[in-house]
Short mmCIF file of C-alpha atoms in Angstrom, two decimals:
data_model
loop_
_atom_site.label_atom_id
_atom_site.label_comp_id
_atom_site.label_asym_id
_atom_site.label_seq_id
_atom_site.Cartn_x
_atom_site.Cartn_y
_atom_site.Cartn_z
CA UNK A 784 0.00 0.00 0.00
CA UNK A 785 1.34 3.44 -0.95
CA UNK A 786 1.08 5.78 1.99
CA UNK A 787 0.29 9.43 1.62
CA UNK A 788 3.14 10.66 3.78
CA UNK A 789 6.92 11.10 3.58
CA UNK A 790 8.99 8.03 4.35
CA UNK A 791 10.52 9.76 7.36
CA UNK A 792 10.79 13.11 9.08
CA UNK A 793 14.25 13.44 7.49
CA UNK A 794 12.53 13.70 4.10
CA UNK A 795 10.73 16.86 5.23
CA UNK A 796 14.03 18.45 6.25
CA UNK A 797 15.63 17.39 2.97
CA UNK A 798 12.76 18.91 1.01
CA UNK A 799 13.26 22.24 2.76
CA UNK A 800 17.00 22.08 2.09
CA UNK A 801 16.43 21.36 -1.59
CA UNK A 802 14.20 24.42 -1.94
CA UNK A 803 17.00 26.56 -0.58
CA UNK A 804 19.74 24.93 -2.71
CA UNK A 805 18.15 24.90 -6.20
CA UNK A 806 17.11 27.87 -8.30
CA UNK A 807 13.56 28.72 -9.22
CA UNK A 808 13.94 26.98 -12.60
CA UNK A 809 14.38 23.54 -11.09
CA UNK A 810 11.19 21.39 -10.93
CA UNK A 811 11.67 20.60 -7.24
CA UNK A 812 11.78 24.30 -6.32
CA UNK A 813 8.77 25.75 -4.50
CA UNK A 814 8.09 28.22 -7.33
CA UNK A 815 7.80 25.44 -9.91
CA UNK A 816 5.51 23.38 -7.68
CA UNK A 817 3.25 26.37 -7.06
CA UNK A 818 3.18 27.13 -10.79
CA UNK A 819 2.19 23.52 -11.46
CA UNK A 820 -0.54 23.78 -8.80
CA UNK A 821 -1.89 26.95 -10.41
CA UNK A 822 -2.09 25.26 -13.81
CA UNK A 823 -3.73 22.18 -12.26
CA UNK A 824 -6.37 24.43 -10.75
CA UNK A 825 -6.96 26.25 -14.05
CA UNK A 826 -7.47 22.92 -15.83
CA UNK A 827 -10.71 22.37 -13.90
CA UNK A 828 -11.91 25.99 -13.98
CA UNK A 829 -13.71 25.87 -17.34
CA UNK A 830 -15.49 22.57 -16.85
CA UNK A 831 -16.79 23.60 -13.42
CA UNK A 832 -17.87 27.02 -14.73
CA UNK A 833 -19.88 25.45 -17.55
CA UNK A 834 -21.18 22.42 -15.62
CA UNK A 835 -23.72 24.53 -13.73
CA UNK A 836 -24.69 26.82 -16.64
CA UNK A 837 -28.14 25.15 -16.67
CA UNK A 838 -28.52 25.63 -12.91
CA UNK A 839 -27.76 29.36 -13.16
CA UNK A 840 -30.29 29.75 -16.01
CA UNK A 841 -32.89 27.21 -14.84
CA UNK A 842 -35.92 29.50 -15.28
CA UNK A 843 -34.72 30.65 -18.68
CA UNK A 844 -34.13 27.13 -20.00
CA UNK A 845 -37.55 25.98 -18.83
CA UNK A 846 -39.42 29.02 -20.18
CA UNK A 847 -37.51 29.73 -23.40
CA UNK A 848 -37.35 26.09 -24.50
CA UNK A 849 -40.69 24.95 -23.00
CA UNK A 850 -39.15 22.26 -20.80
CA UNK A 851 -40.61 20.44 -17.79
CA UNK A 852 -38.46 20.02 -14.68
CA UNK A 853 -37.92 16.38 -15.62
CA UNK A 854 -36.66 17.42 -19.08
CA UNK A 855 -34.47 20.11 -17.56
CA UNK A 856 -32.65 17.64 -15.32
CA UNK A 857 -31.75 15.65 -18.45
CA UNK A 858 -29.09 18.34 -18.93
CA UNK A 859 -27.43 16.97 -15.80
CA UNK A 860 -28.25 13.26 -16.13
CA UNK A 861 -26.90 13.09 -19.69
CA UNK A 862 -23.70 14.63 -18.37
CA UNK A 863 -23.46 11.80 -15.83
CA UNK A 864 -24.68 8.70 -17.71
CA UNK A 865 -21.68 8.23 -20.04
CA UNK A 866 -19.30 8.70 -17.13
CA UNK A 867 -20.64 5.62 -15.41
CA UNK A 868 -18.23 3.86 -17.79
CA UNK A 869 -16.07 6.62 -19.27
CA UNK A 870 -14.49 7.82 -16.00
CA UNK A 871 -13.20 4.32 -15.40
CA UNK A 872 -12.01 4.00 -19.01
CA UNK A 873 -10.58 7.51 -18.90
CA UNK A 874 -8.54 6.73 -15.79
CA UNK A 875 -7.38 3.42 -17.26
CA UNK A 876 -6.31 5.14 -20.50
CA UNK A 877 -4.27 7.64 -18.48
CA UNK A 878 -2.52 4.82 -16.61
CA UNK A 879 -1.82 2.53 -19.56
CA UNK A 880 -2.30 4.24 -22.96
CA UNK A 881 -2.23 8.04 -23.19
CA UNK A 882 -0.21 8.91 -20.14
CA UNK A 883 -1.23 11.80 -17.95
CA UNK A 884 -0.08 14.61 -20.26
CA UNK A 885 -1.73 13.57 -23.53
CA UNK A 886 -4.80 12.30 -21.69
CA UNK A 887 -5.34 15.66 -19.99
CA UNK A 888 -5.10 17.58 -23.28
CA UNK A 889 -7.53 15.19 -25.04
CA UNK A 890 -10.10 15.46 -22.25
CA UNK A 891 -9.79 19.27 -22.13
CA UNK A 892 -10.44 19.37 -25.89
CA UNK A 893 -13.60 17.27 -25.43
CA UNK A 894 -14.83 19.77 -22.82
CA UNK A 895 -14.46 22.64 -25.33
CA UNK A 896 -16.20 20.66 -28.08
CA UNK A 897 -19.07 19.60 -25.81
CA UNK A 898 -19.81 23.15 -24.67
CA UNK A 899 -19.86 24.41 -28.28
CA UNK A 900 -22.31 21.65 -29.30
CA UNK A 901 -24.43 22.51 -26.23
CA UNK A 902 -24.59 26.15 -27.35
CA UNK A 903 -25.46 25.07 -30.91
CA UNK A 904 -28.37 23.01 -29.56
CA UNK A 905 -29.74 26.07 -27.78
CA UNK A 906 -29.40 28.12 -30.99
CA UNK A 907 -31.39 25.49 -32.89
CA UNK A 908 -33.90 25.12 -30.01
CA UNK A 909 -33.30 21.37 -30.21
CA UNK A 910 -33.09 19.45 -26.95
CA UNK A 911 -31.39 16.34 -28.34
CA UNK A 912 -28.49 18.40 -29.74
CA UNK A 913 -28.07 20.06 -26.34
CA UNK A 914 -28.07 16.64 -24.67
CA UNK A 915 -25.42 15.45 -27.14
CA UNK A 916 -23.30 18.45 -26.18
CA UNK A 917 -23.70 17.70 -22.48
CA UNK A 918 -22.77 14.06 -23.14
CA UNK A 919 -19.52 15.05 -24.90
CA UNK A 920 -18.84 17.69 -22.24
CA UNK A 921 -19.37 15.12 -19.49
CA UNK A 922 -17.01 12.57 -21.03
CA UNK A 923 -14.28 15.19 -21.14
CA UNK A 924 -15.06 16.94 -17.84
CA UNK A 925 -15.11 13.94 -15.53
CA UNK A 926 -12.08 12.29 -17.15
CA UNK A 927 -10.32 15.64 -16.85
CA UNK A 928 -11.02 15.57 -13.11
CA UNK A 929 -9.39 12.12 -12.95
CA UNK A 930 -6.32 13.51 -14.73
CA UNK A 931 -6.27 16.47 -12.35
CA UNK A 932 -6.22 14.12 -9.36
CA UNK A 933 -3.38 12.13 -10.93
CA UNK A 934 -1.32 15.28 -11.45
CA UNK A 935 -1.88 16.24 -7.80
CA UNK A 936 -0.68 12.86 -6.54
CA UNK A 937 2.31 12.86 -8.92
CA UNK A 938 3.56 16.30 -7.85
CA UNK A 939 2.48 16.49 -4.22
CA UNK A 940 1.98 13.05 -2.72
CA UNK A 941 3.77 12.83 0.60
CA UNK A 942 3.27 16.14 2.31
CA UNK A 943 0.67 18.66 1.08
CA UNK A 944 -1.80 16.45 -0.78
CA UNK A 945 -4.86 17.28 1.35
CA UNK A 946 -4.19 21.00 0.95
CA UNK A 947 -3.62 20.58 -2.80
CA UNK A 948 -6.98 18.85 -3.15
CA UNK A 949 -8.42 21.77 -1.20
CA UNK A 950 -6.84 24.29 -3.57
CA UNK A 951 -8.13 22.42 -6.60
CA UNK A 952 -11.64 22.37 -5.14
CA UNK A 953 -11.34 26.04 -4.22
CA UNK A 954 -10.35 27.15 -7.70
CA UNK A 955 -12.93 24.94 -9.36
CA UNK A 956 -15.62 26.41 -7.15
CA UNK A 957 -14.49 29.91 -8.05
CA UNK A 958 -15.55 28.91 -11.55
CA UNK A 959 -18.89 27.61 -10.28
CA UNK A 960 -19.45 30.74 -8.18
CA UNK A 961 -18.66 33.12 -11.04
CA UNK A 962 -21.11 31.13 -13.18
CA UNK A 963 -23.97 31.68 -10.73
CA UNK A 964 -23.14 35.38 -10.40
CA UNK A 965 -22.62 36.38 -14.06
CA UNK A 966 -24.74 34.08 -16.25
CA UNK A 967 -28.18 35.53 -15.44
CA UNK A 968 -27.12 39.20 -15.86
CA UNK A 969 -25.23 38.27 -19.03
CA UNK A 970 -28.35 36.56 -20.41
CA UNK A 971 -30.52 39.61 -19.64
CA UNK A 972 -27.96 41.90 -21.31
CA UNK A 973 -27.89 39.80 -24.48
CA UNK A 974 -31.71 39.56 -24.54
CA UNK A 975 -32.09 43.33 -24.19
CA UNK A 976 -29.44 44.39 -26.72
CA UNK A 977 -29.73 41.75 -29.44
CA UNK A 978 -33.08 41.31 -31.20
CA UNK A 979 -33.21 37.53 -31.53
CA UNK A 980 -35.42 34.78 -30.04
CA UNK A 981 -34.78 34.09 -26.37
CA UNK A 982 -33.43 30.59 -26.97
CA UNK A 983 -30.80 32.07 -29.30
CA UNK A 984 -29.85 34.53 -26.56
CA UNK A 985 -29.23 31.45 -24.40
CA UNK A 986 -26.98 30.10 -27.14
CA UNK A 987 -24.83 33.24 -27.23
CA UNK A 988 -24.39 33.20 -23.46
CA UNK A 989 -23.38 29.51 -23.53
CA UNK A 990 -20.89 30.21 -26.32
CA UNK A 991 -19.30 33.01 -24.29
CA UNK A 992 -19.01 30.54 -21.39
CA UNK A 993 -17.04 28.16 -23.64
CA UNK A 994 -14.12 30.63 -23.53
CA UNK A 995 -13.39 29.42 -19.98
CA UNK A 996 -13.02 25.89 -21.39
CA UNK A 997 -10.51 27.19 -23.95
CA UNK A 998 -8.55 28.69 -21.04
CA UNK A 999 -8.51 25.29 -19.33
CA UNK A 1000 -7.25 23.58 -22.49
CA UNK A 1001 -4.38 26.07 -22.78
CA UNK A 1002 -3.51 25.36 -19.13
CA UNK A 1003 -3.44 21.62 -19.88
CA UNK A 1004 -0.95 22.23 -22.71
CA UNK A 1005 1.30 24.38 -20.50
CA UNK A 1006 1.23 21.86 -17.64
CA UNK A 1007 2.04 19.04 -20.08
CA UNK A 1008 5.16 20.94 -21.18
CA UNK A 1009 6.16 21.65 -17.58
CA UNK A 1010 5.65 18.03 -16.52
CA UNK A 1011 7.63 16.72 -19.51
CA UNK A 1012 10.50 19.01 -18.55
CA UNK A 1013 10.34 17.86 -14.92
CA UNK A 1014 10.36 14.22 -15.99
CA UNK A 1015 13.53 14.80 -18.03
CA UNK A 1016 15.40 16.74 -15.33
CA UNK A 1017 14.39 14.46 -12.45
CA UNK A 1018 14.76 11.22 -14.41
CA UNK A 1019 11.35 10.16 -13.21
CA UNK A 1020 11.06 7.33 -15.72
CA UNK A 1021 14.08 5.59 -14.24
CA UNK A 1022 12.16 4.75 -11.07
CA UNK A 1023 8.69 4.08 -12.46
CA UNK A 1024 7.31 0.74 -11.37
CA UNK A 1025 7.42 -1.97 -14.05
CA UNK A 1026 3.99 -3.22 -12.95
CA UNK A 1027 1.47 -3.22 -15.80
CA UNK A 1028 -2.00 -1.83 -15.14
CA UNK A 1029 -4.85 -4.14 -16.17
CA UNK A 1030 -8.58 -3.58 -16.09
CA UNK A 1031 -8.89 -6.81 -14.13
CA UNK A 1032 -6.91 -5.18 -11.27
CA UNK A 1033 -10.24 -3.75 -10.15
CA UNK A 1034 -11.21 -7.15 -8.76
CA UNK A 1035 -8.34 -6.92 -6.29
CA UNK A 1036 -9.09 -3.45 -4.94
CA UNK A 1037 -9.67 -3.71 -1.17
CA UNK A 1038 -13.16 -3.49 0.31
CA UNK A 1039 -12.39 -0.22 2.07
CA UNK A 1040 -11.90 1.40 -1.36
CA UNK A 1041 -15.48 0.50 -2.26
CA UNK A 1042 -16.74 1.82 1.06
CA UNK A 1043 -15.01 5.15 0.36
CA UNK A 1044 -16.56 5.15 -3.13
CA UNK A 1045 -20.09 4.58 -1.81
CA UNK A 1046 -19.63 7.39 0.72
CA UNK A 1047 -18.62 9.66 -2.17
CA UNK A 1048 -21.78 8.67 -4.06
CA UNK A 1049 -24.20 9.16 -1.17
CA UNK A 1050 -22.70 12.49 -0.22
CA UNK A 1051 -22.36 14.16 -3.61
CA UNK A 1052 -25.84 13.07 -4.74
CA UNK A 1053 -27.17 15.25 -1.94
CA UNK A 1054 -25.15 18.27 -3.13
CA UNK A 1055 -25.06 18.59 -6.92
CA UNK A 1056 -28.71 17.69 -7.68
CA UNK A 1057 -29.73 20.09 -4.90
CA UNK A 1058 -27.73 22.91 -6.52
CA UNK A 1059 -29.14 22.04 -9.95
CA UNK A 1060 -32.70 22.62 -8.68
CA UNK A 1061 -31.85 25.12 -5.95
CA UNK A 1062 -32.64 28.35 -7.79
CA UNK A 1063 -36.37 27.63 -8.13
CA UNK A 1064 -36.44 26.08 -4.64
CA UNK A 1065 -35.28 29.36 -3.07
CA UNK A 1066 -37.60 31.40 -5.28
CA UNK A 1067 -40.67 29.37 -4.31
CA UNK A 1068 -40.02 28.65 -0.62
CA UNK A 1069 -38.36 31.92 0.42
CA UNK A 1070 -39.73 34.31 -2.26
CA UNK A 1071 -36.23 35.25 -3.41
CA UNK A 1072 -35.66 37.16 -6.65
CA UNK A 1073 -33.84 35.24 -9.44
CA UNK A 1074 -30.55 37.05 -8.68
CA UNK A 1075 -30.86 36.50 -4.92
CA UNK A 1076 -31.77 32.83 -5.47
CA UNK A 1077 -28.74 32.35 -7.72
CA UNK A 1078 -26.50 33.99 -5.15
CA UNK A 1079 -27.58 31.87 -2.19
CA UNK A 1080 -27.53 28.78 -4.39
CA UNK A 1081 -23.89 29.57 -5.12
CA UNK A 1082 -22.98 30.19 -1.46
CA UNK A 1083 -21.77 26.57 -1.18
CA UNK A 1084 -19.25 27.27 -3.92
CA UNK A 1085 -18.26 30.67 -2.50
CA UNK A 1086 -17.51 29.14 0.91
CA UNK A 1087 -15.58 26.25 -0.61
CA UNK A 1088 -13.55 28.62 -2.78
CA UNK A 1089 -12.50 30.56 0.32
CA UNK A 1090 -12.17 27.82 2.92
CA UNK A 1091 -11.14 24.61 1.10
CA UNK A 1092 -7.35 25.34 1.04
CA UNK A 1093 -7.30 26.29 4.74
CA UNK A 1094 -9.32 23.23 5.71
CA UNK A 1095 -7.02 21.07 3.60
CA UNK A 1096 -4.05 22.52 5.45
CA UNK A 1097 -5.70 21.73 8.78
CA UNK A 1098 -6.15 18.11 7.70
CA UNK A 1099 -2.53 18.02 6.46
CA UNK A 1100 -1.40 19.09 9.93
CA UNK A 1101 -3.75 16.90 11.98
CA UNK A 1102 -4.55 13.82 9.89
CA UNK A 1103 -7.64 12.08 11.31
CA UNK A 1104 -9.32 12.09 7.88
CA UNK A 1105 -12.26 9.90 8.91
CA UNK A 1106 -13.11 12.20 11.82
CA UNK A 1107 -13.32 15.16 9.43
CA UNK A 1108 -15.38 13.17 6.93
CA UNK A 1109 -17.87 12.17 9.65
CA UNK A 1110 -18.14 15.76 10.88
CA UNK A 1111 -18.67 17.04 7.31
CA UNK A 1112 -21.51 14.64 6.57
CA UNK A 1113 -23.15 15.45 9.91
CA UNK A 1114 -23.00 19.18 9.14
CA UNK A 1115 -24.49 18.70 5.68
CA UNK A 1116 -27.30 16.53 7.07
CA UNK A 1117 -28.12 19.22 9.62
CA UNK A 1118 -28.22 21.85 6.85
CA UNK A 1119 -30.66 19.87 4.70
CA UNK A 1120 -32.89 19.21 7.71
CA UNK A 1121 -32.88 22.95 8.45
CA UNK A 1122 -33.94 23.71 4.86
CA UNK A 1123 -36.62 21.00 4.93
CA UNK A 1124 -38.30 21.73 8.26
CA UNK A 1125 -37.99 25.49 8.79
CA UNK A 1126 -38.74 28.77 7.02
CA UNK A 1127 -35.97 30.68 8.80
CA UNK A 1128 -33.52 32.61 6.59
CA UNK A 1129 -31.55 29.87 4.79
CA UNK A 1130 -28.15 31.58 4.80
CA UNK A 1131 -26.98 29.83 7.97
CA UNK A 1132 -27.84 26.41 6.53
CA UNK A 1133 -26.07 27.20 3.26
CA UNK A 1134 -22.96 28.52 5.04
CA UNK A 1135 -22.81 25.33 7.11
CA UNK A 1136 -23.28 23.21 4.01
CA UNK A 1137 -20.49 25.11 2.23
CA UNK A 1138 -18.05 24.55 5.11
CA UNK A 1139 -18.98 20.88 5.36
CA UNK A 1140 -18.66 20.36 1.62
CA UNK A 1141 -15.19 21.97 1.61
CA UNK A 1142 -14.00 19.89 4.55
CA UNK A 1143 -15.25 16.63 3.07
CA UNK A 1144 -13.56 17.14 -0.30
CA UNK A 1145 -10.21 17.82 1.40
CA UNK A 1146 -10.52 14.78 3.70
CA UNK A 1147 -12.29 12.11 1.64
CA UNK A 1148 -10.69 12.06 -1.81
CA UNK A 1149 -7.08 11.76 -0.51
CA UNK A 1150 -8.09 8.52 1.24
CA UNK A 1151 -7.88 6.78 -2.14
CA UNK A 1152 -4.16 7.64 -2.30
CA UNK A 1153 -3.73 5.90 1.06
CA UNK A 1154 -5.50 2.76 -0.10
CA UNK A 1155 -4.46 2.18 -3.74
CA UNK A 1156 -0.91 1.70 -5.17
CA UNK A 1157 0.34 4.68 -7.15
CA UNK A 1158 0.57 2.88 -10.52
CA UNK A 1159 -3.20 2.19 -10.29
CA UNK A 1160 -4.16 5.68 -9.13
CA UNK A 1161 -5.79 6.83 -12.40
CA UNK A 1162 -7.89 3.67 -12.57
CA UNK A 1163 -8.95 4.02 -8.93
CA UNK A 1164 -9.99 7.66 -9.20
CA UNK A 1165 -11.72 6.84 -12.48
CA UNK A 1166 -13.76 4.07 -10.86
CA UNK A 1167 -14.71 6.31 -7.94
CA UNK A 1168 -15.95 9.01 -10.30
CA UNK A 1169 -17.70 6.45 -12.52
CA UNK A 1170 -19.74 5.15 -9.60
CA UNK A 1171 -20.35 8.72 -8.45
CA UNK A 1172 -21.71 9.62 -11.89
CA UNK A 1173 -23.99 6.60 -11.88
CA UNK A 1174 -25.43 7.87 -8.60
CA UNK A 1175 -25.71 11.45 -9.90
CA UNK A 1176 -27.47 10.34 -13.08
CA UNK A 1177 -30.03 8.25 -11.21
CA UNK A 1178 -30.62 10.83 -8.48
CA UNK A 1179 -30.95 13.66 -11.04
CA UNK A 1180 -33.77 11.78 -12.75
CA UNK A 1181 -35.41 10.89 -9.43
CA UNK A 1182 -35.30 14.45 -8.11
CA UNK A 1183 -36.90 15.80 -11.31
CA UNK A 1184 -39.71 13.25 -11.02
CA UNK A 1185 -40.17 13.96 -7.29
CA UNK A 1186 -40.36 17.74 -7.84
CA UNK A 1187 -42.94 17.38 -10.62
CA UNK A 1188 -45.02 14.94 -8.53
CA UNK A 1189 -44.64 16.03 -4.89
CA UNK A 1190 -42.64 19.27 -4.71
CA UNK A 1191 -39.40 20.32 -3.06
CA UNK A 1192 -40.20 19.20 0.48
CA UNK A 1193 -40.05 15.52 -0.54
CA UNK A 1194 -36.79 16.15 -2.39
CA UNK A 1195 -35.24 17.54 0.79
CA UNK A 1196 -36.34 14.44 2.70
CA UNK A 1197 -34.73 12.33 -0.01
CA UNK A 1198 -31.44 14.21 0.39
CA UNK A 1199 -31.59 13.68 4.17
CA UNK A 1200 -31.99 9.95 3.57
CA UNK A 1201 -28.90 9.85 1.32
CA UNK A 1202 -26.81 11.68 3.92
CA UNK A 1203 -27.98 9.34 6.67
CA UNK A 1204 -26.73 6.40 4.58
CA UNK A 1205 -23.40 8.21 4.04
CA UNK A 1206 -23.09 8.77 7.79
CA UNK A 1207 -23.70 5.09 8.55
CA UNK A 1208 -21.17 3.99 5.90
CA UNK A 1209 -18.57 6.34 7.39
CA UNK A 1210 -19.18 4.86 10.86
CA UNK A 1211 -18.68 1.37 9.39
CA UNK A 1212 -15.47 2.46 7.63
CA UNK A 1213 -14.17 4.08 10.82
CA UNK A 1214 -14.88 0.92 12.83
CA UNK A 1215 -13.27 -1.27 10.16
CA UNK A 1216 -10.20 0.95 9.99
CA UNK A 1217 -9.75 0.98 13.78
CA UNK A 1218 -9.89 -2.83 13.85
CA UNK A 1219 -7.09 -3.14 11.24
CA UNK A 1220 -4.05 -0.91 10.79
CA UNK A 1221 -5.96 2.35 11.39
CA UNK A 1222 -4.07 4.23 8.66
CA UNK A 1223 -7.10 6.20 7.43
CA UNK A 1224 -7.68 7.93 10.76
CA UNK A 1225 -4.11 8.19 12.00
CA UNK A 1226 -2.59 11.51 12.97
CA UNK A 1227 0.17 12.84 10.72
CA UNK A 1228 2.76 11.99 13.37
CA UNK A 1229 1.55 8.38 13.52
CA UNK A 1230 1.68 8.02 9.73
CA UNK A 1231 5.22 9.35 9.58
CA UNK A 1232 6.23 6.96 12.35
CA UNK A 1233 4.60 4.05 10.50
CA UNK A 1234 6.47 4.88 7.31
CA UNK A 1235 9.80 5.28 9.12
CA UNK A 1236 9.47 1.70 10.41
CA UNK A 1237 9.02 0.25 6.93
CA UNK A 1238 11.83 -1.14 4.79
CA UNK A 1239 12.63 1.45 2.10
CA UNK A 1240 11.62 0.44 -1.40
CA UNK A 1241 11.77 2.15 -4.81
CA UNK A 1242 8.73 4.28 -5.49
CA UNK A 1243 7.52 6.32 -8.39
CA UNK A 1244 9.11 9.68 -7.69
CA UNK A 1245 7.05 12.73 -6.99
CA UNK A 1246 8.23 16.29 -7.09
CA UNK A 1247 8.39 16.79 -3.33
CA UNK A 1248 10.95 14.03 -2.88
CA UNK A 1249 13.04 14.18 -6.06
CA UNK A 1250 16.35 15.16 -4.53
CA UNK A 1251 18.48 12.90 -6.72
CA UNK A 1252 19.44 15.63 -9.15
CA UNK A 1253 19.82 19.36 -8.75
CA UNK A 1254 21.08 20.10 -12.24
CA UNK A 1255 19.35 22.65 -14.42
CA UNK A 1256 18.54 22.03 -18.03
#
């Protein structure tokens, strides 16, 4: 099992010494690692900005294109359905065919293409073309997230991984937040100043949004060049494991990996479908204006953009990942119950949900790096996101049906049920972990001590620990 910590406390000292000995051009220097982190964050910006375009314009899609709520949620379910398989295949292709650099560029290109087709469908007022665009966009977007996770593990595994996941979430949610703030005013501006049918105004706004995907693709190209340079200078290929990744390896993944995956599914199906339908929920239950409803619906993303890096740093310093996961799910459950059973101003519930969401992302996803060997990391993250997308696709359809049949109150009860299941699964995982080696809920000090007692073995190098060469190109 690859552990998500340095092999000893001496490694930490050596890393600090290396930063002081090499110049800023060397890949192991802090400046280069921060630059790589910035590009990793930009890679996900466009896909997260455009993912919730329908949520920010929910009223306009339904009115301008004469959609029911069930038809509207197709824009989310068709994003998720192909990724039930494609995330797994996408991660496997990164591990065994494309490599991380080419795979990231290909997936970023698919995101751009999908958003353009989505905009074309709106221009033609044709739902099936829009769904095709969302399908292409989803294949690229979710596989791109797998590649992003692989880059994070490759460059940062061993010391700051929880914080890096927090930064990636933060930057991605900046994209989501900006989407909820600017898309409605941009749509109104286009509708007022260009004399075309409303559904074509939607198309123009969606096409403008595609520029953020182009930015992400350019970032993928720059990061590919930087990673290729780092590989050459640090001789990373010399120490890569000779183990071949096979699809059949999935059968040998430990049971705790599947528990983590099911927790991911139960948790995120209570977040993203809620946000997708949240605008109209806040308008109907709390009599908010469209702009105010969009803003509070985006509060989760605003909080995560601000707090995720800091919470990731806290987890990096304390460990105890399962404790933070349990606390996050509990906080989110309390928030949904507050929204379901009271008419009090919902800002407190949304702030709590935003904090809980940020904490969970920084604590839960890095657990996979503690469980799965590094050469299978792309496949593992791909499987986790594939199962997550299966859950999102099913829940998106169910929530649309529930809203049309019984209203938003029953949807909130459904979300509370999902979070209760996630809480029980986390308790089972915590119990299981404490009865075995306890690595998932160890403190950072305990993990370092555990690694220092192991016999050293060759590992795939990452850019925190590559001290074997200090030469510049």
